[in-house]
Amino acid sequence: MNKITQPDCIFCKIANGEIPSSTIYEDDDFKVILDINPASKGHAIIIPKNHGADLYELSQEDAGKIMGVAQKCAVAMKKALHCDGLNVLQNNGEIAGQTVFHLHVHLIPRYKGDTVNINWTHGEAEDAQKLAEEIRQAF
Ligand code: AMP
Ligand code: ZN
């Protein structure tokens, strides 16, 4: 089926094979490649073949499939890389660290003693019931 692509989007070009990449997995809907500036050995990114800038624009269909791809890749990566752990990360918006505005999911293998830093300080929850209600109302 034809994919929705955006001209001048580097990940559209990679996902659809116009630009070569180090591919570890591919199916009809996704390409998974090694990150060009890896956070750790084997850092990979899952790229949908359909363009959407971020999670808000991802189709329900691709959203439903993408964690299945992450699961398959995680199993293969653990087997091949012998990593001690793995972070699954997906950034939306500049403030969240997004630099390429075609949705992608990071698979970051973790090794004992590595220098990868994905930590935050834990705050105090305020008005959780009210906040939950506000979000429920937004669906
Ligand atoms: P993010 O900061 O979440 O938008 O992630 C973008 C990621 O894409 C970064 O980790 C980059 O190193 C990676 N990246 C950018 N261009 C390429 C490319 N041509 N091939 C592979 N990875 C890339
Ligand atoms: Zn794109």
mmCIF file of N, CA, C and O and ligand atoms in Angstrom, residues 6 9 11-12 51-52 101-102, ligand 2:
data_model
loop_
_atom_site.group_PDB
_atom_site.id
_atom_site.type_symbol
_atom_site.label_atom_id
_atom_site.label_comp_id
_atom_site.label_asym_id
_atom_site.label_seq_id
_atom_site.Cartn_x
_atom_site.Cartn_y
_atom_site.Cartn_z
ATOM 1 N N GLN A 6 6.610 12.746 3.417
ATOM 2 C CA GLN A 6 6.735 14.206 3.337
ATOM 3 C C GLN A 6 8.051 14.532 2.641
ATOM 4 O O GLN A 6 9.101 14.016 3.052
ATOM 5 N N CYS A 9 11.896 15.067 4.213
ATOM 6 C CA CYS A 9 11.999 14.455 5.542
ATOM 7 C C CYS A 9 13.020 13.322 5.463
ATOM 8 O O CYS A 9 12.831 12.353 4.716
ATOM 9 N N PHE A 11 13.830 10.974 7.574
ATOM 10 C CA PHE A 11 13.389 9.649 8.004
ATOM 11 C C PHE A 11 12.411 9.025 7.004
ATOM 12 O O PHE A 11 12.358 7.804 6.875
ATOM 13 N N CYS A 12 11.642 9.831 6.274
ATOM 14 C CA CYS A 12 10.829 9.280 5.180
ATOM 15 C C CYS A 12 11.764 8.652 4.155
ATOM 16 O O CYS A 12 11.510 7.541 3.660
ATOM 17 N N HIS A 51 4.744 8.954 7.244
ATOM 18 C CA HIS A 51 5.179 10.144 7.969
ATOM 19 C C HIS A 51 4.126 10.599 8.970
ATOM 20 O O HIS A 51 2.947 10.659 8.678
ATOM 21 N N GLY A 52 4.607 10.932 10.151
ATOM 22 C CA GLY A 52 3.821 11.636 11.158
ATOM 23 C C GLY A 52 4.883 12.300 12.008
ATOM 24 O O GLY A 52 5.917 11.684 12.283
ATOM 25 N N PHE A 101 11.729 15.416 13.215
ATOM 26 C CA PHE A 101 10.274 15.522 13.383
ATOM 27 C C PHE A 101 9.519 14.574 12.454
ATOM 28 O O PHE A 101 8.636 14.968 11.696
ATOM 29 N N HIS A 102 9.931 13.321 12.543
ATOM 30 C CA HIS A 102 9.228 12.164 11.979
ATOM 31 C C HIS A 102 9.292 11.160 13.128
ATOM 32 O O HIS A 102 10.392 10.757 13.536
HETATM 33 ZN ZN ZN B 2 8.929 11.719 7.406
#
